[in-house]
XYZ file of C-alpha atoms in Angstrom:
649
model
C 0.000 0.000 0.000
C 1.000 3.269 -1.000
C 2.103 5.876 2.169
C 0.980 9.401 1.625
C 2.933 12.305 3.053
C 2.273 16.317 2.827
C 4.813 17.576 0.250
C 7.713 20.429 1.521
C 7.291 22.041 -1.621
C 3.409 22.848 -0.700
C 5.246 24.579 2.218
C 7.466 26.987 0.478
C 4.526 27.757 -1.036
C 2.345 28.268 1.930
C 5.380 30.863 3.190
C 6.111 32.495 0.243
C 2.035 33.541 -0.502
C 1.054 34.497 2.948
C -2.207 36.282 3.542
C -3.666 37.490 0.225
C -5.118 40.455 -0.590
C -8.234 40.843 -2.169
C -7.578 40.487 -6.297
C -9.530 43.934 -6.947
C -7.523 45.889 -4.724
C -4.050 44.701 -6.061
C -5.523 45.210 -9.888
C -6.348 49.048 -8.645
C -2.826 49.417 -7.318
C -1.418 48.318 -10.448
C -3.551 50.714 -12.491
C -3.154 53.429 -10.202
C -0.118 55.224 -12.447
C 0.862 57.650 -9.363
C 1.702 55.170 -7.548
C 5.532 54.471 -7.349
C 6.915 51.838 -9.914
C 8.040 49.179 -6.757
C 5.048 49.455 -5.639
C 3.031 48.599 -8.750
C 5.147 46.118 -9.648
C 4.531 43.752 -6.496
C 1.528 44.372 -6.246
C 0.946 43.296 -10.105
C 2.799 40.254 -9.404
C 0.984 39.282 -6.187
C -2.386 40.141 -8.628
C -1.211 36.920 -10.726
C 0.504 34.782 -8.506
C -2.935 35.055 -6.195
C -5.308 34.734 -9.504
C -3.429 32.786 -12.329
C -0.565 30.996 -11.061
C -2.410 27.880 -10.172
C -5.570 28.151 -11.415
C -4.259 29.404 -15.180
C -0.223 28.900 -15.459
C -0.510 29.628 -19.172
C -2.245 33.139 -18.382
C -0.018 34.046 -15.252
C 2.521 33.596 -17.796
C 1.700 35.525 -20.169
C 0.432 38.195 -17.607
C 4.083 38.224 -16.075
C 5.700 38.489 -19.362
C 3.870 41.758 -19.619
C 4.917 42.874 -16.351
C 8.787 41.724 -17.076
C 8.512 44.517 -19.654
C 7.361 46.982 -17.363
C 10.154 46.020 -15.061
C 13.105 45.929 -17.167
C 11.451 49.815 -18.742
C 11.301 50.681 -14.936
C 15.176 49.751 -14.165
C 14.104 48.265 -10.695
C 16.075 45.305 -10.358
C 14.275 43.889 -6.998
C 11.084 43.309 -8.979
C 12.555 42.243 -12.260
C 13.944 39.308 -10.193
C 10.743 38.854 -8.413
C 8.779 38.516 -11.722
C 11.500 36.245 -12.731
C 11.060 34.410 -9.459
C 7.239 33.977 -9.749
C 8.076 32.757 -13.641
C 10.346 29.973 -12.227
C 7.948 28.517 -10.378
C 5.104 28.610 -13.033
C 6.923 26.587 -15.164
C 8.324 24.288 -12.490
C 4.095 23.747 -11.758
C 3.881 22.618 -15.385
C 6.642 20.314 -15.552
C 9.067 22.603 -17.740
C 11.892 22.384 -15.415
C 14.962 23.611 -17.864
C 13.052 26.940 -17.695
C 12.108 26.912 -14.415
C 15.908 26.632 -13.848
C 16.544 29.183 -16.256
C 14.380 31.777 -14.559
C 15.410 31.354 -11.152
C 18.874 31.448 -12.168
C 18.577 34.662 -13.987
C 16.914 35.827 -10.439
C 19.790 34.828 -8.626
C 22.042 36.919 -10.645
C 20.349 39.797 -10.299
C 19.955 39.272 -6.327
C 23.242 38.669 -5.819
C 24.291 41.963 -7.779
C 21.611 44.147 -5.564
C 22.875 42.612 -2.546
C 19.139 41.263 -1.648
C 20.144 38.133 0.782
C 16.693 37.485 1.478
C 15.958 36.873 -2.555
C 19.575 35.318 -2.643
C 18.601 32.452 -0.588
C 15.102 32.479 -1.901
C 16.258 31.604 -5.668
C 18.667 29.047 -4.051
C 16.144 27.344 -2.528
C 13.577 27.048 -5.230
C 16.759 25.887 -7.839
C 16.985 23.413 -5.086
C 13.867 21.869 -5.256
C 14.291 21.604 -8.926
C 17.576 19.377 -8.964
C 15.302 17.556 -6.131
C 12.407 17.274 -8.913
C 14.638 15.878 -11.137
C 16.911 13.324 -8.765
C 20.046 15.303 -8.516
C 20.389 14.908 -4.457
C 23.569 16.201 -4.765
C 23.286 19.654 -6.268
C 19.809 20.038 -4.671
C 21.249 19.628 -1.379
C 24.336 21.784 -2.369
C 21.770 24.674 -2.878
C 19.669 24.119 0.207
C 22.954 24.314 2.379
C 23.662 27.772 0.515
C 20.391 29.044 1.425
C 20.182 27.911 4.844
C 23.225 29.591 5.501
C 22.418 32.963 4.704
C 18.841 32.553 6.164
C 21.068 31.715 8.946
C 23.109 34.919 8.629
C 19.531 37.022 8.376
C 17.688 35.624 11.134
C 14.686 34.757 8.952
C 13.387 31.865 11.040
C 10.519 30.974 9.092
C 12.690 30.211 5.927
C 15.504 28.264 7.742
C 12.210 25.986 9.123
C 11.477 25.250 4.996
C 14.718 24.904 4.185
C 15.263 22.483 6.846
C 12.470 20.183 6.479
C 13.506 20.109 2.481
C 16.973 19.207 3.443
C 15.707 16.486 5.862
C 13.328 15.024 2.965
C 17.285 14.542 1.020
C 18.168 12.636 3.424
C 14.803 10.847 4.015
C 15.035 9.493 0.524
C 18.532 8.765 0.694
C 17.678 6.556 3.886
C 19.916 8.105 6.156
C 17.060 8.706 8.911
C 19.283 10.205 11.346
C 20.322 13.048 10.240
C 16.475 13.619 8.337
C 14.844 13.169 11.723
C 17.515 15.741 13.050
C 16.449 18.188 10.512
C 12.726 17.524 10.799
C 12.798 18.225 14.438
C 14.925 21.491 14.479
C 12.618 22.551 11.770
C 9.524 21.598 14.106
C 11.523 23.860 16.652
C 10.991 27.158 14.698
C 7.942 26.640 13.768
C 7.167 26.027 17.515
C 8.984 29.272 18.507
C 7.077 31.646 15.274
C 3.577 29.430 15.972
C 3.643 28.169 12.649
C 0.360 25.603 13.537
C 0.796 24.522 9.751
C 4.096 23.708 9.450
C 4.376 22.118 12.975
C 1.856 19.420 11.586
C 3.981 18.700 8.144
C 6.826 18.149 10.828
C 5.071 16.050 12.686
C 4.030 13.769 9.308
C 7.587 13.996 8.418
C 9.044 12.623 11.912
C 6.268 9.990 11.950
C 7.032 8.318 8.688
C 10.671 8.365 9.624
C 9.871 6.300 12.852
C 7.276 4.167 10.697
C 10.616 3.331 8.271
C 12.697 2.646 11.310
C 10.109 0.338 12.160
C 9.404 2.070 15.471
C 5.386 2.298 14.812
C 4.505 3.807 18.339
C 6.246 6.816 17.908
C 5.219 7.301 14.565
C 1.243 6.456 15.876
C 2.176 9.229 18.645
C 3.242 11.922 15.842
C 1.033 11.101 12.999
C -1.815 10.967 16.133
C -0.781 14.937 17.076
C -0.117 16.301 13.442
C -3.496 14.692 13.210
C -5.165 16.888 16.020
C -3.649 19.954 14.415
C -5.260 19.276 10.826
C -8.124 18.691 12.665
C -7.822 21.888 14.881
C -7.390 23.680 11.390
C -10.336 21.929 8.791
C -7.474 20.820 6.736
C -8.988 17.949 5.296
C -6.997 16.883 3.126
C -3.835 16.915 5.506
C -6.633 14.937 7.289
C -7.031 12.441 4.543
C -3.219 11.644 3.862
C -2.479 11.556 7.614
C -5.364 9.035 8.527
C -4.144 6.541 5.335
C -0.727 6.593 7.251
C -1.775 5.811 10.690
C -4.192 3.051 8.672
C -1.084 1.410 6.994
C 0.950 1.144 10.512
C -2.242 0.140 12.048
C -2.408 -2.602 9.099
C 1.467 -3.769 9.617
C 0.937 -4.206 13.486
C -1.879 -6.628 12.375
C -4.458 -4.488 14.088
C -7.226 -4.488 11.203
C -10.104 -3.123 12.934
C -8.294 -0.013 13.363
C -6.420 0.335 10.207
C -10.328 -0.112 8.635
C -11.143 2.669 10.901
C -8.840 5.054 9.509
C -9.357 3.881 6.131
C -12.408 4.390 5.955
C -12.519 7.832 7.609
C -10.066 8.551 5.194
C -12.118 7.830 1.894
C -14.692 9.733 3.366
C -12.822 12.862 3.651
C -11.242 12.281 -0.099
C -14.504 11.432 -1.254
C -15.791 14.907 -0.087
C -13.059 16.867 -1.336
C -12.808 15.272 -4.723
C -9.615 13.688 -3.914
C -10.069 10.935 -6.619
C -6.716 9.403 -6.769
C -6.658 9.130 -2.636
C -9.768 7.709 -2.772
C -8.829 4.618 -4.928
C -5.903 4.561 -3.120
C -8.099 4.084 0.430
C -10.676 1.274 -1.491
C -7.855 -0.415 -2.228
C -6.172 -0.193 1.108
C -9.804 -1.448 2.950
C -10.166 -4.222 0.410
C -6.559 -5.296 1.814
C -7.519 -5.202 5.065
C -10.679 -7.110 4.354
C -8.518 -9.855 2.740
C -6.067 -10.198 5.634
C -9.255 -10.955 7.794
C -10.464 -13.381 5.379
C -13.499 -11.779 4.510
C -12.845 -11.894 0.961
C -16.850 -10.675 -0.319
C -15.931 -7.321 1.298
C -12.075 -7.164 0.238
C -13.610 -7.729 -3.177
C -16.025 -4.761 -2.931
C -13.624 -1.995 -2.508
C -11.044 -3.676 -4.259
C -13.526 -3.690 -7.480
C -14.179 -0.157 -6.379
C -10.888 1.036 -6.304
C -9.593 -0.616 -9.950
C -12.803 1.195 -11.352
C -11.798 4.389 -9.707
C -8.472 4.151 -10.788
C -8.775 3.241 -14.335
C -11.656 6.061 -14.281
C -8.880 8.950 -13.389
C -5.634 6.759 -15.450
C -3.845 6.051 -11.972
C -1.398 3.108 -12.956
C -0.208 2.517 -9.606
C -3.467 1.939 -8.089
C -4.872 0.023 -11.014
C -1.467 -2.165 -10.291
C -2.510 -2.240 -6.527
C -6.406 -3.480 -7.315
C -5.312 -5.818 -9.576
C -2.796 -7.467 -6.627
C -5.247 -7.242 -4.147
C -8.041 -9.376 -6.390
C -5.490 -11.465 -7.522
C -4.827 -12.454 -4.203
C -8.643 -12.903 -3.490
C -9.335 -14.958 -6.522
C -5.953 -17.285 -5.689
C -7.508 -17.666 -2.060
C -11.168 -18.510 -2.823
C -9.004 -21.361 -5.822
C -10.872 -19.467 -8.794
C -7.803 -19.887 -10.920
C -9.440 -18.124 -14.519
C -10.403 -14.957 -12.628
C -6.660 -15.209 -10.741
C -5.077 -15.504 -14.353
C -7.077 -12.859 -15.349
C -5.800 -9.884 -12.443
C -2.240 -11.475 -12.502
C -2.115 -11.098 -16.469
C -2.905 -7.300 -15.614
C -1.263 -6.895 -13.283
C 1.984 -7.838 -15.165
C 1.013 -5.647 -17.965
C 1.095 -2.912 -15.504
C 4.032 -3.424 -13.686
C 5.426 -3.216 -17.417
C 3.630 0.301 -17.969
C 5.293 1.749 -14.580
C 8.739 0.497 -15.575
C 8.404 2.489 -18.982
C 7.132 5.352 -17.198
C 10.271 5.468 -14.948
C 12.507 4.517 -17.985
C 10.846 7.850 -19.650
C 11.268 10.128 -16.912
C 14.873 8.439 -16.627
C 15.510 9.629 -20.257
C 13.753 13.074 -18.935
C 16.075 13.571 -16.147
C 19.226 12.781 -18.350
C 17.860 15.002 -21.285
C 17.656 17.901 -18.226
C 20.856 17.105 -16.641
C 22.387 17.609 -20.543
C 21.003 20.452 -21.598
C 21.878 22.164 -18.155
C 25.666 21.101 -19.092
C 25.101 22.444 -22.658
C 23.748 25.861 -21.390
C 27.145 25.896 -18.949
C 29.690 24.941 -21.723
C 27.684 27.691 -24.085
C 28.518 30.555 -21.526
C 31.963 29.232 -21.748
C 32.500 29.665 -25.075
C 30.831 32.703 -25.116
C 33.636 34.356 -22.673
C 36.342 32.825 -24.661
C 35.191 33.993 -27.846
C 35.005 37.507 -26.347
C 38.635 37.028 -24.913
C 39.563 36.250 -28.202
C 37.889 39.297 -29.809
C 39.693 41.777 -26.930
C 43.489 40.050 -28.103
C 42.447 40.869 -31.657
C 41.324 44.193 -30.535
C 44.279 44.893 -28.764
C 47.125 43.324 -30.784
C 45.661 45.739 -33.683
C 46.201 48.537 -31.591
C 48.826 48.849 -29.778
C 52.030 48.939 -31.460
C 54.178 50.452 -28.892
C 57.070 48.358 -27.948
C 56.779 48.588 -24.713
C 53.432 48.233 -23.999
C 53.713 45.117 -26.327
C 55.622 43.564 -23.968
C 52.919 44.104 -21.294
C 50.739 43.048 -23.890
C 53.287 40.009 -24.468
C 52.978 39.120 -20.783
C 49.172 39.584 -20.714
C 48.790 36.839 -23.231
C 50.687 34.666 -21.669
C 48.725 34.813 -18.435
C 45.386 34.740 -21.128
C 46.808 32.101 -22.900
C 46.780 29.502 -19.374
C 43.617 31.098 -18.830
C 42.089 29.999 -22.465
C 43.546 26.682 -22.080
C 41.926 25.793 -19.138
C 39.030 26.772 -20.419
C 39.603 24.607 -23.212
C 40.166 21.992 -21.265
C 37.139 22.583 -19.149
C 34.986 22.807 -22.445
C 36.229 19.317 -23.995
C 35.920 18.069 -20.971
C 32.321 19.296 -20.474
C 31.904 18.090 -24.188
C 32.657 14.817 -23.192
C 30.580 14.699 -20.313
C 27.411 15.397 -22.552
C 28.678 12.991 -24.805
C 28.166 10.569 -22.258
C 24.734 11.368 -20.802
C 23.774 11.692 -24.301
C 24.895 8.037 -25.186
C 22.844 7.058 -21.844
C 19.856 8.507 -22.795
C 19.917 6.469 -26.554
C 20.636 3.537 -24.692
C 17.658 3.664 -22.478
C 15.679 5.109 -25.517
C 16.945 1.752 -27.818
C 15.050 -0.270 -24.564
C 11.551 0.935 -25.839
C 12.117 1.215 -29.741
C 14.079 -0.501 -32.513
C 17.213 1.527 -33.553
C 15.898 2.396 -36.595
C 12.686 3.653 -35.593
C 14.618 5.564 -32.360
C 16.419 7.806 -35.098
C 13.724 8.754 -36.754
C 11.545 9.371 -34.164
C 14.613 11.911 -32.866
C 14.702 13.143 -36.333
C 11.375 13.594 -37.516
C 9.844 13.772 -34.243
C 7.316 11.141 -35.127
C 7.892 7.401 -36.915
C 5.698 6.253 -40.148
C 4.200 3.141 -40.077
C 5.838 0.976 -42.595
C 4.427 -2.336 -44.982
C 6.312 -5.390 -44.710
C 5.975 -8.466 -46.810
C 7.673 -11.698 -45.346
C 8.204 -11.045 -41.564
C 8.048 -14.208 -39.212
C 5.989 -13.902 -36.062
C 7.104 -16.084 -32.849
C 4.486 -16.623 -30.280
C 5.225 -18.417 -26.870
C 3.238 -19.212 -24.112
C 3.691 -20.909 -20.321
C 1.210 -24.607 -20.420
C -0.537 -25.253 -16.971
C 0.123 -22.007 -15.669
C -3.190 -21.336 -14.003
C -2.686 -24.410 -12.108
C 1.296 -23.435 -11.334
C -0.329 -19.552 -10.130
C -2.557 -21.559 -7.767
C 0.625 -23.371 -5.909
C 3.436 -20.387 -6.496
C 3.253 -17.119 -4.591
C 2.579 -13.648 -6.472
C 6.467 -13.180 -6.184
C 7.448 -16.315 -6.949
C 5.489 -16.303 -10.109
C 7.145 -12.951 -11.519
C 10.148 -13.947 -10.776
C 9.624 -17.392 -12.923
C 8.122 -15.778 -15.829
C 11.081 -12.445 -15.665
C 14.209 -15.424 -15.636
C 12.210 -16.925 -18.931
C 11.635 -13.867 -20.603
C 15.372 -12.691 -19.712
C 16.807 -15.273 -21.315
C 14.374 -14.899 -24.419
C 15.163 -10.972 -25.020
C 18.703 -12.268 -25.043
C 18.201 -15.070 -28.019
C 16.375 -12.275 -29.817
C 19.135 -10.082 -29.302
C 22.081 -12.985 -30.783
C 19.910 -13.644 -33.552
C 18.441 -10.194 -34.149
C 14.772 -10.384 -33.846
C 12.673 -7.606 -32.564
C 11.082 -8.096 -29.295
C 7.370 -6.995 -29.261
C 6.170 -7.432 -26.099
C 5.080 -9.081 -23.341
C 0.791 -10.126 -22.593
C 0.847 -12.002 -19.437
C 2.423 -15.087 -20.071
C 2.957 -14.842 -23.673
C 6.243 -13.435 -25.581
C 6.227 -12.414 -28.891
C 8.584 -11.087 -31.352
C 9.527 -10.592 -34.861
C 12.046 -11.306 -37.291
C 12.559 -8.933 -40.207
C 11.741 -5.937 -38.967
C 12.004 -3.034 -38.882
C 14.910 -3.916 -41.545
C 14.026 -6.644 -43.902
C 16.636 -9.522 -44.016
C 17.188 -12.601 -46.232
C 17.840 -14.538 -43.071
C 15.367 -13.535 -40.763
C 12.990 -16.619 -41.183
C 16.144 -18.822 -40.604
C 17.276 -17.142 -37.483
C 13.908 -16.576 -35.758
C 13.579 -20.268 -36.305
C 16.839 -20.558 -34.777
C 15.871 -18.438 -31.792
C 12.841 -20.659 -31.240
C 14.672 -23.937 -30.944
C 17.192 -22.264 -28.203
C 14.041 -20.885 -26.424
C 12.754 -24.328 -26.142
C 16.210 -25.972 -25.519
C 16.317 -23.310 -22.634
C 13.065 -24.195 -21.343
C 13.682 -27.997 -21.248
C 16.784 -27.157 -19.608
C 15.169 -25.272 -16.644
C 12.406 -27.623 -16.017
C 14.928 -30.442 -15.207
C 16.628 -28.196 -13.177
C 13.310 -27.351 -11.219
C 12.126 -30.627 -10.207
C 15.673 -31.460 -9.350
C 14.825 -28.549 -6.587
C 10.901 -29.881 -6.337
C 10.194 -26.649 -7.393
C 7.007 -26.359 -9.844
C 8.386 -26.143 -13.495
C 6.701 -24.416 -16.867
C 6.072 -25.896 -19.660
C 6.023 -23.989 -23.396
C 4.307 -24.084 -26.759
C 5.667 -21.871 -29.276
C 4.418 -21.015 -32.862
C 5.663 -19.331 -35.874
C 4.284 -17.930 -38.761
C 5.578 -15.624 -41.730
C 3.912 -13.286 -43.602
C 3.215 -9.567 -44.462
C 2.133 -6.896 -41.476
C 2.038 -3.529 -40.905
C 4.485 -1.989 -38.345
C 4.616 1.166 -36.126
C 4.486 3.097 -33.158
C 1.297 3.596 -31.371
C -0.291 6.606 -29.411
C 1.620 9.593 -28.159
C 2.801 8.855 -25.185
C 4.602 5.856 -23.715
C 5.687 4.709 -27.150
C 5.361 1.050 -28.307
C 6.927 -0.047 -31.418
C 4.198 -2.598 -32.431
C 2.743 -4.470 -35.591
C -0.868 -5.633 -37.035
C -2.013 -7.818 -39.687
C -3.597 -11.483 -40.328
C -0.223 -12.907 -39.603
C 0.406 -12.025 -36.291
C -3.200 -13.988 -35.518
C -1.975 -16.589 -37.533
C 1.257 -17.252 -35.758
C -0.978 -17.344 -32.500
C -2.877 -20.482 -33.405
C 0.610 -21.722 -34.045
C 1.414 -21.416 -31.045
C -1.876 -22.627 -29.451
C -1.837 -25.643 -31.917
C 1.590 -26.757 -31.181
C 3.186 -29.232 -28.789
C 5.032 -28.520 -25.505
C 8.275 -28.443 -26.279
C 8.325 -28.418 -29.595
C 8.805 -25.372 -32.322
C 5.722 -25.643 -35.054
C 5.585 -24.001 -38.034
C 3.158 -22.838 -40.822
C 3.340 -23.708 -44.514
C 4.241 -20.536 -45.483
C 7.308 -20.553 -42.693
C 8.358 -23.988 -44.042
C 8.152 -22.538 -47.670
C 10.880 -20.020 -46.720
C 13.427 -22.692 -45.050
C 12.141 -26.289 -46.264
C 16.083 -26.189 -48.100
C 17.987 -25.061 -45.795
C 20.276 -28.262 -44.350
C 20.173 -26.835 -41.113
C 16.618 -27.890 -39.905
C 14.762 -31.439 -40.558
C 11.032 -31.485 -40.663
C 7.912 -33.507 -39.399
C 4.941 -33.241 -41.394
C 1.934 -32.604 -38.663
C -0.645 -32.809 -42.343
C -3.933 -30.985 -41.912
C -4.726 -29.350 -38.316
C -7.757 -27.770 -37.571
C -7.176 -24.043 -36.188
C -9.757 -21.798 -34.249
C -11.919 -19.589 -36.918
C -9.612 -20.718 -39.872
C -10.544 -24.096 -40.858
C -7.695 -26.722 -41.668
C -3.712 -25.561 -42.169
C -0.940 -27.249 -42.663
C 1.843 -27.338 -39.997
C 5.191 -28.691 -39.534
C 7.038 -29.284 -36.205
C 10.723 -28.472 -36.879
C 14.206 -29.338 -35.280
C 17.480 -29.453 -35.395
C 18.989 -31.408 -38.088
């Protein structure tokens, strides 16, 4: 079950708003032209940070582009870095992080040439929470330290409590719970000492899930239990929500159910009434757990049913995932294998959807970390190139003897200075290089090589004809019955060794996985580059598939450990092949023959390799294989074909 927490970025927030002014009166300030430039300015700013910034990000941006104008026309430098500031976080809210970065980093600048402190270790916190955003621990908490010092240096209490608690969440994902429970609580400190009700709850969250992953649940129960009091004291019902579903899922892992369905179930009821869809599948789903551990599987079924809905109402992977677990495990108990089968196959298929979702914001993170170096090296270059320009400049000049031996000297000293920034910039060159070769590779694990190129060139992928392209289909026999007897873990772990070992046949005899449904593998051979050998190495691939899985059922019943068995079909023939939807690509293909080379598959033998007539027309001469004529088979909505099983020679 999923643990909620309440964010440290909704705190900066909460600090850096503060009470807001009606919209109407900061709309006449800004109008009001007599009014000094400063003044108009913030209050401008506060207009569409109050009004826009969350409700319409597009509109406070263009709203603050407007007022960047004014600014810059104006000459005062505290509120061109404000509007800069309040730009930053705008497009950190809609995911556009190299800008965000951008922003906030132009705001620095200016700060730190005005001398604002305050501002200074503003911007450094907020570029902080944007290496966070984007996994870079190490800068992140390079920036925090920066800002806490100078908040330090200040005496502005309430921003060394933020800056605290986001430095303690560091460490809290880097599991080093010391020193995150030693921030949390000197945060909670200040916020004690200013009466900061709001941010003393967070705390309290924060310390409590720290005890819960220390395994000390009382304490946490004892902070989670105050923080809860405060929400409580304060309507927050939300805060409400998220801390209930935590003291539910200790309550759960100390075995007492009756009070981890309490909270639960308080919980969806203050999600339902705020709307909070996502938290509410994420409480059916923790009741229906509950339910299950008590054996009362017609209610765990209920809100587990209830929660899948919800979930694939609102597109929630995760909790879809989590549904599907939780019936799975229902159906396995009550022995109603099909229905099992059914959740587990999902289940898989969305455990495969998460892992390309992190592979994709992977590929995000590296593409940010890159272009971050690229913008770096370009100001580099940029000052060498004007070096350069001021030796021309100068050489051209001054022709005086003497002062071109100062000159003389001055290049030499420019000269050590250009070559280590030469050496800096290949050096940063080859740095990029290297993220860039890391962010193909994890690119080449979702799409063919071919089709990865063009997509980065085109921005998009045709989908492409293909005439004689051999289909391989496997699929696991008696594995309802081998779900019934293996655990949920035990199962995956099975069917990922299998499917290892298959990706790397496909990759020795170049064959394009597809995918993965449930149980079933299936991949191609001959595309997305058509090859004269393709039929005769997917056939090849087959046999070693088979020769692996023969292999690893003798070696599980030497271990009395339940063993799978495999058909596997092939069939060639012409499909179409391309890339489907817009996000979360899948390199895929369609046609007659992929259906085809299915009822191979389902007509075959365990462990055996058959074939269709049209497969054995393409290799029937080649020495390598020998043959055995199967004759007429009936196949599922196609009548009679012929099939061959084939081997070895």
């Amino acid at each position: 079950m999923k643990k909620y927490s309440l964010l440290v970025g909704f705190l900066l927030l909460w600090n850096l708003v503060g009470a807001q002014t009606p919209l109407d009166s900061l709309l006449t300030v800004w109008e009001d032209t007599a009014r000094p430039d400063s003044v108009r300015i913030y209050a401008y700013r506060d207009y569409i940070w109050d009004g826009y910034l969350y409700s319409k990000p597009d509109s406070a941006l263009v709203l603050s582009d407007s007022l960047y104008e004014f600014s810059m026309a104006s000459g005062y430098k505290k509120g061109i870095a404000s509007v800069l500031n309040m730009q930053g976080f705008t497009h950190f809210m809609q995911g556009d992080y190299i800008k965000a970065l951008s922003h906030h980093q132009r705001s620095l600048k200016i700060r730190k040439e005005i001398g604002d402190k305050r501002g200074i270790a503003s911007s450094l916190n907020n570029i902080g929470l944007i290496y966070v955003e984007r996994n870079n621990y190490t800068k992140a908490l390079n920036h925090y330290m920066q800002s806490l010092k100078i908040k330090e240096e200040i005496g502005d209490k309430r921003g060394i409590s933020v800056t605290l608690n986001n430095i303690g969440s560091i460490y809290n994902n880097q599991e080093a719970y010391d020193k995150a429970l030693d921030c949390y609580k000197r945060s909670m400190a200040i916020k004690e000492e200013i009466g900061d009700q709001r941010g003393i709850a967070v705390s309290l969250v924060n310390i409590g899930q720290i005890y819960s992953q220390q395994g000390d649940q009382t304490s946490a129960l004892d902070y989670y239990g105050r923080a809860l009091e405060m929400a409580e004291s304060m309507s927050d019902k939300r805060s409400m929500s998220q801390i209930l579903e935590n003291m539910g899922d200790v309550k759960y892992e100390q075995g007492n159910f009756s009070d981890a369905l309490d909270n639960h179930k308080r919980s969806l009821a203050l999600r339902d009434e705020i709307g909070d869809k996502d938290g509410s599948a994420s409480s059916l789903n923790s009741i229906g757990f509950t339910y299950f551990k008590q054996k009362q599987y017609q209610s765990a079924t209920t809100y587990c049913k209830r929660g899948l809905k919800l979930a694939q109402t609102i597109g929630a992977i995760w909790e879809q995932k989590e549904g599907c677990e939780c019936l799975f495990n229902i159906n396995k108990a009550t022995n109603n294998s099909a229905k099992a089968l059914e959740y587990h196959e999902q289940m898989i298929a969305l455990t495969d959807s998460l892992q390309k979702e992190e592979t994709i914001q992977e590929l995000q993170r590296i593409e940010f970390n890159r272009k971050v170096k690229e913008d770096s090296l370009l100001q580099v270059e940029k000052a060498m190139k004007r070096e350069m320009v001021f030796q021309e400049e100068t050489n051209r000049k001054d022709r005086n003897k003497n002062i071109a031996m100062g000159v003389g000297l001055f290049f030499i000293l420019l000269s050590a200075g250009l070559y280590s920034r030469w050496r800096y910039v290949k050096k940063s060159k080859a740095v990029i290089e290297e993220e860039k070769d890391r962010s193909e590779n994890l690119l080449l694990n979702i799409l063919p090589s071919e089709i990865a190129e063009e997509l980065k060139t085109k921005g998009s992928a045709d989908t492409r004809d293909f005439e004689n392209v051999s289909i391989l289909f496997t699929d696991f026999v008696g594995f309802t019955e081998a779900s019934e007897k293996l655990s949920a873990k035990e199962l995956i772990e099975e069917i990922n060794h299998c499917f290892k070992t298959f990706d790397i046949l496909c990759d020795k005899y170049g064959i394009e996985k597809i995918k993965t449904i449930g149980d079933a593998y299936m991949a191609a051979g001959g595309i997305p580059i058509p090859s004269d050998v393709s039929v005769k190495n997917t056939v090849l691939a087959a046999l070693e598939m088979q020769a692996f899985m023969a292999h690893r059922v003798l070696e599980r019943k030497a271990k009395n450990e339940i063993p799978f068995e495999m058909r596997l079909g092939i069939h060639t023939g012409p499909v179409v092949a391309g890339i489907v939807g817009v996000k979360k690509f899948q390199y895929d293909i369609w046609g007659d023959t992929v259906n085809t080379a299915s009822r191979m598959e389902s007509g075959g033998d365990i462990g055996k390799v058959n074939i269709s007539e049209d497969t054995y027309q393409c290799i029937k001469d080649n020495p390598a294989f020998v043959f055995e004529a199967r004759g007429e088979v009936e196949v599922k909505g196609k009548g009679e074909m012929t099939m061959y099983f084939v081997s070895y020679a």
